[in-house]
mmCIF file of C-alpha atoms in Angstrom:
data_model
loop_
_atom_site.group_PDB
_atom_site.id
_atom_site.type_symbol
_atom_site.label_atom_id
_atom_site.label_comp_id
_atom_site.label_asym_id
_atom_site.label_seq_id
_atom_site.Cartn_x
_atom_site.Cartn_y
_atom_site.Cartn_z
ATOM 1 C CA MET Y 1 31.367 6.461 104.201
ATOM 2 C CA ILE Y 2 32.427 9.929 105.134
ATOM 3 C CA SER Y 3 30.118 12.563 103.724
ATOM 4 C CA GLY Y 4 28.322 15.656 104.773
ATOM 5 C CA ILE Y 5 31.459 17.738 104.874
ATOM 6 C CA GLY Y 6 30.655 21.083 103.355
ATOM 7 C CA GLU Y 7 27.312 22.629 102.550
ATOM 8 C CA PRO Y 8 26.173 23.855 99.135
ATOM 9 C CA GLY Y 9 27.743 27.223 98.508
ATOM 10 C CA GLU Y 10 30.754 26.535 100.701
ATOM 11 C CA TRP Y 11 34.262 26.079 99.373
ATOM 12 C CA ASN Y 12 33.889 22.285 99.607
ATOM 13 C CA GLY Y 13 30.135 22.117 99.163
ATOM 14 C CA TYR Y 14 29.996 20.656 95.662
ATOM 15 C CA HIS Y 15 32.353 17.832 96.362
ATOM 16 C CA PHE Y 16 35.472 16.797 98.194
ATOM 17 C CA LYS Y 17 37.992 14.275 96.972
ATOM 18 C CA SER Y 18 41.594 13.099 96.682
ATOM 19 C CA PRO Y 19 42.241 12.277 100.329
ATOM 20 C CA SER Y 20 45.685 12.004 101.873
ATOM 21 C CA VAL Y 21 46.101 10.625 105.376
ATOM 22 C CA LEU Y 22 48.631 11.248 108.130
ATOM 23 C CA ASP Y 23 47.955 8.672 110.847
ATOM 24 C CA VAL Y 24 49.412 9.736 114.182
ATOM 25 C CA GLY Y 25 47.699 7.022 116.193
ATOM 26 C CA ASP Y 26 45.229 8.980 118.262
ATOM 27 C CA PHE Y 27 43.883 10.821 115.305
ATOM 28 C CA LEU Y 28 44.041 11.117 111.553
ATOM 29 C CA LEU Y 29 44.911 14.233 109.641
ATOM 30 C CA VAL Y 30 43.245 14.128 106.246
ATOM 31 C CA ALA Y 31 44.088 16.600 103.505
ATOM 32 C CA TYR Y 32 41.669 16.792 100.578
ATOM 33 C CA GLU Y 33 40.506 18.854 97.631
ATOM 34 C CA GLY Y 34 37.376 20.914 97.976
ATOM 35 C CA TRP Y 35 35.241 22.051 95.059
ATOM 36 C CA SER Y 36 32.616 24.757 95.325
ATOM 37 C CA GLU Y 37 31.239 24.199 91.812
ATOM 38 C CA PRO Y 38 31.723 21.617 89.077
ATOM 39 C CA THR Y 39 34.544 23.618 87.524
ATOM 40 C CA ILE Y 40 35.971 25.403 90.534
ATOM 41 C CA ALA Y 41 38.575 23.660 92.672
ATOM 42 C CA SER Y 42 38.531 25.898 95.708
ATOM 43 C CA GLY Y 43 41.542 24.642 97.547
ATOM 44 C CA ILE Y 44 43.042 22.079 99.842
ATOM 45 C CA GLY Y 45 41.533 21.621 103.267
ATOM 46 C CA LEU Y 46 41.989 19.464 106.305
ATOM 47 C CA MET Y 47 39.865 17.123 108.333
ATOM 48 C CA ILE Y 48 40.664 15.722 111.711
ATOM 49 C CA GLY Y 49 39.734 12.123 112.364
ATOM 50 C CA ILE Y 50 39.340 11.614 116.045
ATOM 51 C CA GLU Y 51 39.432 8.103 117.388
ATOM 52 C CA ARG Y 52 39.633 8.913 121.040
ATOM 53 C CA TRP Y 53 37.523 11.794 122.209
ATOM 54 C CA ILE Y 54 35.671 12.692 125.306
ATOM 55 C CA GLY Y 55 32.457 14.454 126.101
ATOM 56 C CA THR Y 56 30.452 15.497 129.094
ATOM 57 C CA GLU Y 57 26.803 15.261 129.871
ATOM 58 C CA GLN Y 58 26.846 18.813 131.182
ATOM 59 C CA PRO Y 59 29.251 21.404 129.798
ATOM 60 C CA VAL Y 60 28.162 23.737 132.596
ATOM 61 C CA VAL Y 61 27.599 22.426 136.111
ATOM 62 C CA LEU Y 62 25.720 24.486 138.667
ATOM 63 C CA PHE Y 63 26.204 24.279 142.414
ATOM 64 C CA ASN Y 64 23.679 25.555 144.915
ATOM 65 C CA ILE Y 65 25.971 26.308 147.841
ATOM 66 C CA GLY Y 66 23.076 26.676 150.204
ATOM 67 C CA ASN Y 67 21.869 23.086 150.003
ATOM 68 C CA GLY Y 68 25.335 21.581 150.242
ATOM 69 C CA TYR Y 69 24.677 18.897 147.674
ATOM 70 C CA SER Y 70 27.609 17.704 145.622
ATOM 71 C CA GLN Y 71 27.462 17.196 141.877
ATOM 72 C CA ASP Y 72 28.922 14.558 139.609
ATOM 73 C CA LEU Y 73 30.906 15.359 136.512
ATOM 74 C CA GLN Y 74 30.047 12.750 133.882
ATOM 75 C CA LEU Y 75 32.770 12.105 131.332
ATOM 76 C CA ALA Y 76 32.253 9.702 128.434
ATOM 77 C CA ASN Y 77 34.602 8.296 125.823
ATOM 78 C CA HIS Y 78 32.719 8.595 122.536
ATOM 79 C CA GLY Y 79 35.563 7.345 120.435
ATOM 80 C CA ALA Y 80 36.502 3.934 119.127
ATOM 81 C CA GLY Y 81 39.689 3.506 121.136
ATOM 82 C CA GLU Y 82 40.937 3.806 124.683
ATOM 83 C CA LEU Y 83 41.683 7.187 126.172
ATOM 84 C CA MET Y 84 44.368 7.760 128.780
ATOM 85 C CA ILE Y 85 43.516 10.617 131.149
ATOM 86 C CA TYR Y 86 46.566 11.763 133.057
ATOM 87 C CA ALA Y 87 45.207 14.769 134.923
ATOM 88 C CA ILE Y 88 42.044 16.657 135.753
ATOM 89 C CA ASP Y 89 42.446 20.058 137.348
ATOM 90 C CA VAL Y 90 40.216 22.926 138.369
ATOM 91 C CA SER Y 91 40.999 26.616 138.321
ATOM 92 C CA ASN Y 92 39.400 27.480 141.649
ATOM 93 C CA PRO Y 93 40.534 25.575 144.776
ATOM 94 C CA GLY Y 94 37.119 26.058 146.326
ATOM 95 C CA PHE Y 95 35.943 23.180 144.119
ATOM 96 C CA GLN Y 96 37.097 19.810 145.384
ATOM 97 C CA MET Y 97 36.939 16.703 143.244
ATOM 98 C CA ASP Y 98 37.109 13.056 144.157
ATOM 99 C CA LEU Y 99 39.568 12.013 141.481
ATOM 100 C CA PRO Y 100 40.573 8.543 140.297
ATOM 101 C CA VAL Y 101 44.179 7.384 140.289
ATOM 102 C CA PHE Y 102 46.060 8.704 137.271
ATOM 103 C CA PRO Y 103 46.778 7.733 134.611
ATOM 104 C CA TYR Y 104 43.245 6.517 134.138
ATOM 105 C CA ILE Y 105 42.253 4.472 131.108
ATOM 106 C CA LEU Y 106 38.784 5.331 129.857
ATOM 107 C CA LYS Y 107 37.686 2.608 127.471
ATOM 108 C CA SER Y 108 35.489 3.114 124.450
ATOM 109 C CA SER Y 109 31.866 3.841 125.437
ATOM 110 C CA GLU Y 110 32.875 3.933 129.108
ATOM 111 C CA GLN Y 111 31.789 6.705 131.462
ATOM 112 C CA LEU Y 112 33.672 8.205 134.382
ATOM 113 C CA SER Y 113 31.763 9.893 137.184
ATOM 114 C CA ILE Y 114 33.661 12.384 139.385
ATOM 115 C CA PRO Y 115 31.984 13.764 142.509
ATOM 116 C CA ILE Y 116 32.664 17.450 143.060
ATOM 117 C CA GLN Y 117 31.796 19.835 145.894
ATOM 118 C CA TYR Y 118 32.209 23.497 146.488
ATOM 119 C CA THR Y 119 33.286 25.092 149.741
ATOM 120 C CA ARG Y 120 32.987 28.833 149.830
ATOM 121 C CA THR Y 121 36.176 30.618 150.767
ATOM 122 C CA SER Y 122 36.344 34.375 150.599
ATOM 123 C CA GLU Y 123 34.299 35.059 147.488
ATOM 124 C CA SER Y 124 30.762 36.331 147.594
ATOM 125 C CA GLY Y 125 28.068 35.918 144.999
ATOM 126 C CA SER Y 126 28.445 33.368 142.224
ATOM 127 C CA VAL Y 127 31.820 31.740 141.826
ATOM 128 C CA PRO Y 128 33.163 30.378 138.549
ATOM 129 C CA GLY Y 129 35.552 27.513 137.981
ATOM 130 C CA ILE Y 130 36.954 25.653 134.985
ATOM 131 C CA VAL Y 131 37.714 21.950 135.003
ATOM 132 C CA THR Y 132 40.276 20.852 132.431
ATOM 133 C CA VAL Y 133 40.731 17.239 131.428
ATOM 134 C CA HIS Y 134 44.184 16.329 130.098
ATOM 135 C CA SER Y 135 44.963 13.237 128.086
ATOM 136 C CA ASN Y 136 47.849 11.743 126.204
ATOM 137 C CA SER Y 137 46.234 12.650 122.916
ATOM 138 C CA MET Y 138 47.822 15.302 120.747
ATOM 139 C CA ILE Y 139 44.479 17.090 120.969
ATOM 140 C CA ASP Y 140 45.100 18.444 124.457
ATOM 141 C CA PRO Y 141 43.477 19.577 126.622
ATOM 142 C CA LEU Y 142 40.582 17.377 125.651
ATOM 143 C CA LEU Y 143 37.774 18.955 127.517
ATOM 144 C CA THR Y 144 36.826 21.920 129.637
ATOM 145 C CA ILE Y 145 33.799 22.037 131.898
ATOM 146 C CA TYR Y 146 32.497 25.256 133.360
ATOM 147 C CA LEU Y 147 31.389 25.389 136.980
ATOM 148 C CA VAL Y 148 29.248 27.992 138.661
ATOM 149 C CA ALA Y 149 28.604 28.014 142.394
ATOM 150 C CA TYR Y 150 25.949 30.416 143.670
ATOM 151 C CA MET J 1 30.943 12.576 79.632
ATOM 152 C CA LYS J 2 31.227 11.776 83.293
ATOM 153 C CA THR J 3 28.708 13.655 85.400
ATOM 154 C CA THR J 4 29.569 13.762 89.022
ATOM 155 C CA ILE J 5 26.616 14.487 91.243
ATOM 156 C CA ILE J 6 28.099 13.582 94.548
ATOM 157 C CA THR J 7 31.560 12.526 95.512
ATOM 158 C CA ALA J 8 32.500 11.416 98.956
ATOM 159 C CA LEU J 9 35.235 9.586 100.736
ATOM 160 C CA PHE J 10 34.860 5.946 101.630
ATOM 161 C CA SER J 11 37.009 4.134 104.114
ATOM 162 C CA ALA J 12 37.625 0.415 103.924
ATOM 163 C CA ILE J 13 39.861 -1.934 105.800
ATOM 164 C CA VAL J 14 41.461 -3.964 103.079
ATOM 165 C CA TYR J 15 43.127 -7.286 103.688
ATOM 166 C CA PHE J 16 44.960 -8.290 100.572
ATOM 167 C CA SER J 17 44.963 -12.006 101.272
ATOM 168 C CA VAL J 18 41.214 -12.386 101.699
ATOM 169 C CA PRO J 19 38.165 -11.059 99.901
ATOM 170 C CA ILE J 20 37.707 -7.399 100.437
ATOM 171 C CA SER J 21 35.403 -6.422 103.253
ATOM 172 C CA ALA J 22 34.213 -2.995 104.187
ATOM 173 C CA GLN J 23 33.671 -1.897 107.731
ATOM 174 C CA LEU J 24 32.538 1.248 109.393
ATOM 175 C CA PRO J 25 35.277 3.867 109.790
ATOM 176 C CA ARG J 26 37.107 3.685 113.064
ATOM 177 C CA PHE J 27 37.511 7.464 113.146
ATOM 178 C CA GLU J 28 35.016 10.278 113.429
ATOM 179 C CA LEU J 29 36.019 12.773 110.747
ATOM 180 C CA VAL J 30 35.314 16.424 111.377
ATOM 181 C CA ASP J 31 35.970 19.325 109.069
ATOM 182 C CA TYR J 32 38.974 21.360 110.142
ATOM 183 C CA PRO J 33 37.800 24.897 110.863
ATOM 184 C CA ASP J 34 38.486 28.054 108.875
ATOM 185 C CA GLY J 35 38.170 26.745 105.355
ATOM 186 C CA PRO J 36 40.936 25.700 103.006
ATOM 187 C CA VAL J 37 44.538 25.997 104.124
ATOM 188 C CA ILE J 38 45.983 26.215 100.611
ATOM 189 C CA ILE J 39 44.072 28.096 97.915
ATOM 190 C CA PRO J 40 44.789 28.855 94.267
ATOM 191 C CA GLY J 41 47.502 31.487 94.043
ATOM 192 C CA PHE J 42 49.083 30.460 97.328
ATOM 193 C CA GLN J 43 52.461 30.373 95.644
ATOM 194 C CA GLY J 44 51.784 32.935 92.934
ATOM 195 C CA ASN J 45 51.352 32.305 89.237
ATOM 196 C CA MET J 46 52.374 28.671 89.259
ATOM 197 C CA ASP J 47 49.342 27.528 91.238
ATOM 198 C CA ASN J 48 46.879 30.301 90.524
ATOM 199 C CA GLN J 49 44.523 28.107 88.483
ATOM 200 C CA ALA J 50 44.120 25.198 90.874
ATOM 201 C CA VAL J 51 45.666 23.349 93.797
ATOM 202 C CA LEU J 52 44.867 19.628 93.750
ATOM 203 C CA ASP J 53 45.842 16.145 94.882
ATOM 204 C CA PRO J 54 47.359 16.842 98.304
ATOM 205 C CA ASP J 55 49.749 14.331 99.825
ATOM 206 C CA VAL J 56 50.572 14.878 103.486
ATOM 207 C CA ILE J 57 53.609 13.633 105.416
ATOM 208 C CA TRP J 58 55.281 14.385 108.742
ATOM 209 C CA ASP J 59 59.024 15.067 108.472
ATOM 210 C CA GLY J 60 59.825 15.094 112.179
ATOM 211 C CA ASN J 61 59.441 18.848 112.515
ATOM 212 C CA ARG J 62 56.645 19.916 110.263
ATOM 213 C CA VAL J 63 53.705 18.683 108.287
ATOM 214 C CA ARG J 64 54.383 18.759 104.561
ATOM 215 C CA ILE J 65 51.742 18.891 101.875
ATOM 216 C CA TYR J 66 52.882 18.112 98.358
ATOM 217 C CA TYR J 67 50.246 19.039 95.803
ATOM 218 C CA THR J 68 49.515 19.472 92.113
ATOM 219 C CA ALA J 69 49.821 23.118 91.129
ATOM 220 C CA VAL J 70 48.121 24.229 87.919
ATOM 221 C CA ASP J 71 48.898 27.591 86.345
ATOM 222 C CA ALA J 72 46.830 29.713 83.977
ATOM 223 C CA LEU J 73 48.292 27.907 80.961
ATOM 224 C CA GLY J 74 47.338 24.526 82.396
ATOM 225 C CA VAL J 75 50.917 23.500 83.204
ATOM 226 C CA LYS J 76 50.995 20.987 86.060
ATOM 227 C CA ARG J 77 53.819 21.008 88.580
ATOM 228 C CA ILE J 78 54.232 19.491 92.031
ATOM 229 C CA MET J 79 54.723 22.083 94.738
ATOM 230 C CA LEU J 80 55.262 21.949 98.480
ATOM 231 C CA ALA J 81 53.911 23.760 101.543
ATOM 232 C CA THR J 82 54.842 23.150 105.173
ATOM 233 C CA SER J 83 53.378 23.935 108.581
ATOM 234 C CA SER J 84 54.244 23.333 112.213
ATOM 235 C CA ASP J 85 50.770 24.160 113.539
ATOM 236 C CA LEU J 86 48.342 23.257 110.700
ATOM 237 C CA VAL J 87 47.147 26.862 110.656
ATOM 238 C CA ASN J 88 50.057 28.845 109.213
ATOM 239 C CA TRP J 89 51.445 27.415 105.992
ATOM 240 C CA ARG J 90 54.763 28.289 104.395
ATOM 241 C CA PRO J 91 55.241 28.119 100.629
ATOM 242 C CA GLU J 92 58.284 26.012 99.747
ATOM 243 C CA GLY J 93 58.198 26.302 95.950
ATOM 244 C CA ILE J 94 58.493 23.707 93.235
ATOM 245 C CA ALA J 95 59.314 20.139 94.206
ATOM 246 C CA LEU J 96 59.082 18.774 90.667
ATOM 247 C CA ALA J 97 58.468 20.345 87.257
ATOM 248 C CA PRO J 98 57.815 18.761 83.860
ATOM 249 C CA GLN J 99 60.936 17.867 81.899
ATOM 250 C CA PRO J 100 60.848 18.825 78.194
ATOM 251 C CA GLY J 101 61.307 16.003 75.729
ATOM 252 C CA THR J 102 60.586 13.254 78.240
ATOM 253 C CA PHE J 103 57.714 11.077 79.421
ATOM 254 C CA ASP J 104 56.501 13.855 81.739
ATOM 255 C CA SER J 105 56.892 16.803 79.401
ATOM 256 C CA ASP J 106 53.174 17.576 79.487
ATOM 257 C CA GLY J 107 52.851 17.625 83.234
ATOM 258 C CA VAL J 108 53.633 16.116 86.605
ATOM 259 C CA SER J 109 50.840 15.658 89.142
ATOM 260 C CA ALA J 110 49.283 13.581 91.904
ATOM 261 C CA PRO J 111 52.264 13.391 94.267
ATOM 262 C CA ASP J 112 52.553 10.212 96.313
ATOM 263 C CA ILE J 113 55.430 10.465 98.757
ATOM 264 C CA ILE J 114 56.957 8.044 101.237
ATOM 265 C CA TYR J 115 60.087 8.305 103.366
ATOM 266 C CA ILE J 116 62.348 5.274 103.565
ATOM 267 C CA ASP J 117 65.855 5.062 105.038
ATOM 268 C CA GLY J 118 66.796 8.696 104.619
ATOM 269 C CA GLN J 119 65.234 9.166 101.194
ATOM 270 C CA TYR J 120 62.007 10.795 100.101
ATOM 271 C CA HIS J 121 60.503 8.701 97.329
ATOM 272 C CA LEU J 122 58.097 10.626 95.126
ATOM 273 C CA TYR J 123 55.766 8.675 92.889
ATOM 274 C CA TYR J 124 53.763 10.833 90.536
ATOM 275 C CA THR J 125 51.598 10.863 87.434
ATOM 276 C CA ALA J 126 53.694 11.611 84.361
ATOM 277 C CA GLU J 127 51.914 12.897 81.250
ATOM 278 C CA SER J 128 53.164 13.091 77.702
ATOM 279 C CA MET J 129 51.223 13.149 74.426
ATOM 280 C CA GLY J 130 48.041 12.031 76.110
ATOM 281 C CA LEU J 131 49.646 9.067 77.889
ATOM 282 C CA LYS J 132 49.514 8.815 81.689
ATOM 283 C CA GLN J 133 52.030 6.683 83.540
ATOM 284 C CA ILE J 134 53.343 6.503 87.072
ATOM 285 C CA ALA J 135 56.944 7.573 87.578
ATOM 286 C CA HIS J 136 59.430 7.752 90.443
ATOM 287 C CA VAL J 137 62.139 10.127 91.597
ATOM 288 C CA GLN J 138 63.864 10.468 94.947
ATOM 289 C CA SER J 139 65.568 13.076 97.107
ATOM 290 C CA GLU J 140 67.374 13.344 100.421
ATOM 291 C CA ASN J 141 65.633 16.465 101.632
ATOM 292 C CA GLY J 142 62.284 16.186 99.842
ATOM 293 C CA PHE J 143 62.313 19.856 98.853
ATOM 294 C CA SER J 144 63.557 19.369 95.334
ATOM 295 C CA PHE J 145 63.827 16.245 93.265
ATOM 296 C CA SER J 146 66.515 16.452 90.648
ATOM 297 C CA ARG J 147 67.705 12.917 90.263
ATOM 298 C CA LEU J 148 66.938 10.417 87.562
ATOM 299 C CA ARG J 149 63.228 9.893 86.925
ATOM 300 C CA THR J 150 61.992 6.458 85.939
ATOM 301 C CA ILE J 151 58.686 4.964 84.871
ATOM 302 C CA THR J 152 57.456 2.527 87.503
ATOM 303 C CA LEU J 153 54.083 1.512 86.090
ATOM 304 C CA THR J 154 52.755 1.667 82.558
ATOM 305 C CA PRO J 155 49.262 0.988 81.220
ATOM 306 C CA SER J 156 48.467 -2.675 80.700
ATOM 307 C CA TYR J 157 47.649 -2.138 76.989
ATOM 308 C CA ASN J 158 45.160 -4.984 77.409
ATOM 309 C CA GLU J 159 41.731 -4.003 76.118
ATOM 310 C CA GLN J 160 40.073 -6.344 78.613
ATOM 311 C CA GLN J 161 41.506 -4.549 81.601
ATOM 312 C CA PHE J 162 40.491 -1.406 83.437
ATOM 313 C CA ASP J 163 43.945 0.187 82.956
ATOM 314 C CA SER J 164 44.390 -0.471 79.272
ATOM 315 C CA ILE J 165 45.252 3.090 78.194
ATOM 316 C CA GLY J 166 46.554 4.822 81.312
ATOM 317 C CA VAL J 167 47.493 4.706 84.980
ATOM 318 C CA SER J 168 47.611 7.606 87.448
ATOM 319 C CA ASP J 169 47.048 8.855 91.003
ATOM 320 C CA SER J 170 49.064 6.326 92.947
ATOM 321 C CA SER J 171 49.285 5.777 96.676
ATOM 322 C CA THR J 172 52.143 3.645 97.976
ATOM 323 C CA ILE J 173 53.160 2.012 101.227
ATOM 324 C CA TYR J 174 56.313 0.142 102.174
ATOM 325 C CA SER J 175 56.504 -2.631 104.732
ATOM 326 C CA ASN J 176 58.805 -5.608 105.257
ATOM 327 C CA GLY J 177 60.619 -5.108 101.986
ATOM 328 C CA LEU J 178 57.483 -4.888 99.862
ATOM 329 C CA TYR J 179 56.072 -1.818 98.155
ATOM 330 C CA GLN J 180 52.335 -1.885 97.550
ATOM 331 C CA MET J 181 50.797 0.684 95.257
ATOM 332 C CA LEU J 182 47.149 1.472 94.602
ATOM 333 C CA PHE J 183 46.475 3.379 91.424
ATOM 334 C CA ARG J 184 43.683 4.578 89.155
ATOM 335 C CA GLY J 185 43.260 2.830 85.834
ATOM 336 C CA HIS J 186 42.003 4.396 82.619
ATOM 337 C CA ASP J 187 40.313 2.364 79.856
ATOM 338 C CA GLY J 188 38.544 5.088 77.902
ATOM 339 C CA THR J 189 35.254 4.633 79.771
ATOM 340 C CA PRO J 190 34.038 7.046 82.440
ATOM 341 C CA TRP J 191 33.934 4.300 85.068
ATOM 342 C CA TRP J 192 37.351 4.397 86.677
ATOM 343 C CA LYS J 193 38.663 1.652 88.923
ATOM 344 C CA ILE J 194 41.467 1.260 91.438
ATOM 345 C CA GLY J 195 44.086 -1.420 91.017
ATOM 346 C CA LEU J 196 47.032 -2.839 92.939
ATOM 347 C CA ALA J 197 50.686 -3.241 91.985
ATOM 348 C CA ILE J 198 53.639 -4.504 94.002
ATOM 349 C CA SER J 199 57.413 -4.170 93.910
ATOM 350 C CA THR J 200 60.470 -5.221 95.837
ATOM 351 C CA SER J 201 62.708 -2.562 94.282
ATOM 352 C CA GLY J 202 60.434 0.456 94.489
ATOM 353 C CA THR J 203 61.262 1.415 90.928
ATOM 354 C CA HIS J 204 59.476 -1.266 88.929
ATOM 355 C CA PHE J 205 55.972 -2.423 89.823
ATOM 356 C CA ASP J 206 53.975 -5.425 88.666
ATOM 357 C CA ARG J 207 50.225 -5.181 88.673
ATOM 358 C CA ILE J 208 48.177 -7.805 90.495
ATOM 359 C CA ILE J 209 45.635 -9.004 87.976
ATOM 360 C CA GLY J 210 42.206 -9.171 89.549
ATOM 361 C CA GLY J 211 43.442 -7.752 92.816
ATOM 362 C CA VAL J 212 41.678 -4.852 94.517
ATOM 363 C CA GLU J 213 39.808 -3.614 91.468
ATOM 364 C CA LEU J 214 37.474 -1.272 93.214
ATOM 365 C CA GLY J 215 34.927 0.914 91.597
ATOM 366 C CA SER J 216 31.727 0.647 89.627
ATOM 367 C CA ASN J 217 29.681 -0.452 92.508
ATOM 368 C CA PHE J 218 32.126 -1.812 94.967
ATOM 369 C CA GLY J 219 29.951 0.041 97.483
ATOM 370 C CA LYS J 220 26.622 -1.699 97.291
ATOM 371 C CA GLY J 221 24.403 -2.871 94.465
ATOM 372 C CA PRO J 222 22.696 -0.616 91.948
ATOM 373 C CA HIS J 223 22.770 3.079 92.879
ATOM 374 C CA GLY J 224 25.605 2.435 95.306
ATOM 375 C CA PHE J 225 27.707 5.365 96.380
ATOM 376 C CA ASP J 226 30.466 4.408 93.950
ATOM 377 C CA ASP J 227 28.381 3.217 91.021
ATOM 378 C CA GLY J 228 30.056 5.879 88.957
ATOM 379 C CA GLY J 229 33.555 4.697 89.711
ATOM 380 C CA ALA J 230 36.425 4.958 92.173
ATOM 381 C CA GLU J 231 39.560 7.068 92.055
ATOM 382 C CA ASP J 232 42.266 8.828 94.070
ATOM 383 C CA PRO J 233 43.125 5.973 96.439
ATOM 384 C CA GLU J 234 45.007 6.680 99.643
ATOM 385 C CA ILE J 235 46.556 3.704 101.423
ATOM 386 C CA TRP J 236 48.306 3.545 104.779
ATOM 387 C CA ILE J 237 49.197 1.131 107.574
ATOM 388 C CA ASP J 238 47.699 1.943 110.958
ATOM 389 C CA ASP J 239 49.167 1.257 114.396
ATOM 390 C CA GLU J 240 47.378 -2.097 114.541
ATOM 391 C CA ASN J 241 49.022 -3.156 111.263
ATOM 392 C CA HIS J 242 45.835 -2.975 109.271
ATOM 393 C CA ILE J 243 46.149 -1.713 105.731
ATOM 394 C CA ARG J 244 43.527 0.990 105.335
ATOM 395 C CA MET J 245 42.298 2.917 102.369
ATOM 396 C CA LEU J 246 40.318 6.015 101.621
ATOM 397 C CA TYR J 247 39.167 6.706 98.082
ATOM 398 C CA THR J 248 36.972 9.062 96.159
ATOM 399 C CA SER J 249 33.687 7.506 95.168
ATOM 400 C CA LEU J 250 31.645 8.735 92.257
ATOM 401 C CA HIS J 251 27.905 8.465 92.207
ATOM 402 C CA TYR J 252 25.418 9.282 89.460
#
């Protein structure tokens, strides 16, 4: 059952019905009617059904440059199907990652651990970086992780 | 009078050759942000009362949503909107309007569209003098449908059956030369059910007696999520060749 979409008072909070599905493989696009009250059809809305989606244990990863320890980025496939990752990049070259061979297939419920280190270059103070995970899904990029080295 | 307390969407994997089984949805459904994408009045007076029954299709360039448009006088038409990014929607006007003096003179609604071999096939609910039937019309571009309209499915007129006085709200798939249509049946009671009809021509359907009659507790036992009935079926074939269905469940 799919429920819980819409809270009382919202445009689809009384009920939602009449689904129509566009199945593009990696995800579903579902159009539906939303009703805010028993006699008020508020409009047509959309839901995205995601079969293959990825998460991280830590959306923000901190690096203490002084102790030299590396960190691991933990990526997990929370979806029901396989996920093909074809690239992972980082905005600041001071962060180095130990990447797998691409394309990498992340199976359902599987986790991928990526060691990452920071080597200070010319910046001083805290240094930000953004890791972007790219997949073959139409929902791309899938994931961004924020890095801070201090 | 039907009192709907909660309605929700239920997903089932339906295998037509074996007893129906229900499994957990394969997809995690999340509400698309920013509220409705089409609201009453989106295309002016013709849909300013309500926008209902969306049917979504990809045409190779854009997403199309065909929907029932209701005006202030209660006239039902089928209208079209398109988008290339799911955020900005373009009004495309009337796809189909009621035809005076015919079986759909009192309204056309519940668009059910499929694309086969260069033709958009639009199945819809045709209303006239209180009678609801499912009709068909086709078009090359899918923006306007002006060809001959035909009735594809009539009520059973059998008092013992769930669709004795009306049929509506179809959803159709086509595979390997066979059209399969799910539809809502009306028997004068408030407990609607979903039935199945098949066709090899696409213009005349035969109902499968006893096949896929969902509703009135298909969900689970007393106080199940669809103990009030089932309606608005949506059927499709996924990339693993499973036939899948979403429908509206009614619960008292």
